[in-house]
XYZ file of C-alpha atoms in Angstrom:
64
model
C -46.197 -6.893 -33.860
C -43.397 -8.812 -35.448
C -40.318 -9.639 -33.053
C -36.987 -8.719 -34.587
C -34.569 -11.453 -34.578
C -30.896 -11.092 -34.078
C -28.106 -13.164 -34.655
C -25.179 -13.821 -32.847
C -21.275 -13.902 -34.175
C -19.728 -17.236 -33.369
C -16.483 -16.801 -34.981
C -14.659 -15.106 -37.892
C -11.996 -16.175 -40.944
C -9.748 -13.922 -42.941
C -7.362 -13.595 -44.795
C -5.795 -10.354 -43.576
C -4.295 -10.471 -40.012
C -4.659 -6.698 -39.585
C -8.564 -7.268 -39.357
C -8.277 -9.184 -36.418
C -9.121 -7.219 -33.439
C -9.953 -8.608 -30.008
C -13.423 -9.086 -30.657
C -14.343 -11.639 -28.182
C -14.911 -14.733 -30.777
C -12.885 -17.050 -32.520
C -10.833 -15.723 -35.383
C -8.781 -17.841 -37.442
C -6.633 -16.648 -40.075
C -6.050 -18.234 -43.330
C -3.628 -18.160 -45.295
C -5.371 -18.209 -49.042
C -8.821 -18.289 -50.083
C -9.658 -21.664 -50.572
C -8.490 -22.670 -46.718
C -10.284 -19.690 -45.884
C -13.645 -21.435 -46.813
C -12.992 -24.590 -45.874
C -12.183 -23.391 -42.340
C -15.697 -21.102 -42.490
C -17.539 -24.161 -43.987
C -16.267 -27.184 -41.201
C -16.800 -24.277 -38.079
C -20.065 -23.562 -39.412
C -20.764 -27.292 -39.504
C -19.756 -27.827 -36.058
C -21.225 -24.483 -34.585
C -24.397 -25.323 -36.707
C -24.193 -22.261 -37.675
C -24.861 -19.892 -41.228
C -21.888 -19.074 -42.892
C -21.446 -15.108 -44.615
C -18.803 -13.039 -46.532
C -18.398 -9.492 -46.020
C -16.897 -7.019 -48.389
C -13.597 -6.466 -46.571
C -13.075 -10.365 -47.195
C -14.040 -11.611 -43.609
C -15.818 -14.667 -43.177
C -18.382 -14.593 -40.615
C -20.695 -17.613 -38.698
C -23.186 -16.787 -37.103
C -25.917 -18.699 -34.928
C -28.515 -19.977 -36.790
């Protein structure tokens, strides 16, 4: 029988501060696109994490 993995949320980026709900990780908000990546891309590096967009625009990283 194959295990299910599942993945854990190590922190979130948007752009939209009325998206951010006390949701027990890190969320940074940023104020245009471009930062918004960058911020995803360097937490991700540091969490060693994967990086993922959503369709509401929210950035998420989750553990590898």
């Amino acid at each position: 029988m194959k295990e299910s993995q599942t993945r854990s949320i190590l922190a979130m980026v948007t752009l939209d501060e009325k998206l951010i709900l006390d949701a027990g990780v890190p969320t940074f908000l940023a104020p245009d696109k471009k930062t918004q990546e960058k911020i995803a891309s360097e937490t991700a590096r540091v969490l060693g994490g994967n990086v993922y967009g959503l369709a509401n625009g929210v950035i998420i990283i989750t553990q590898e």
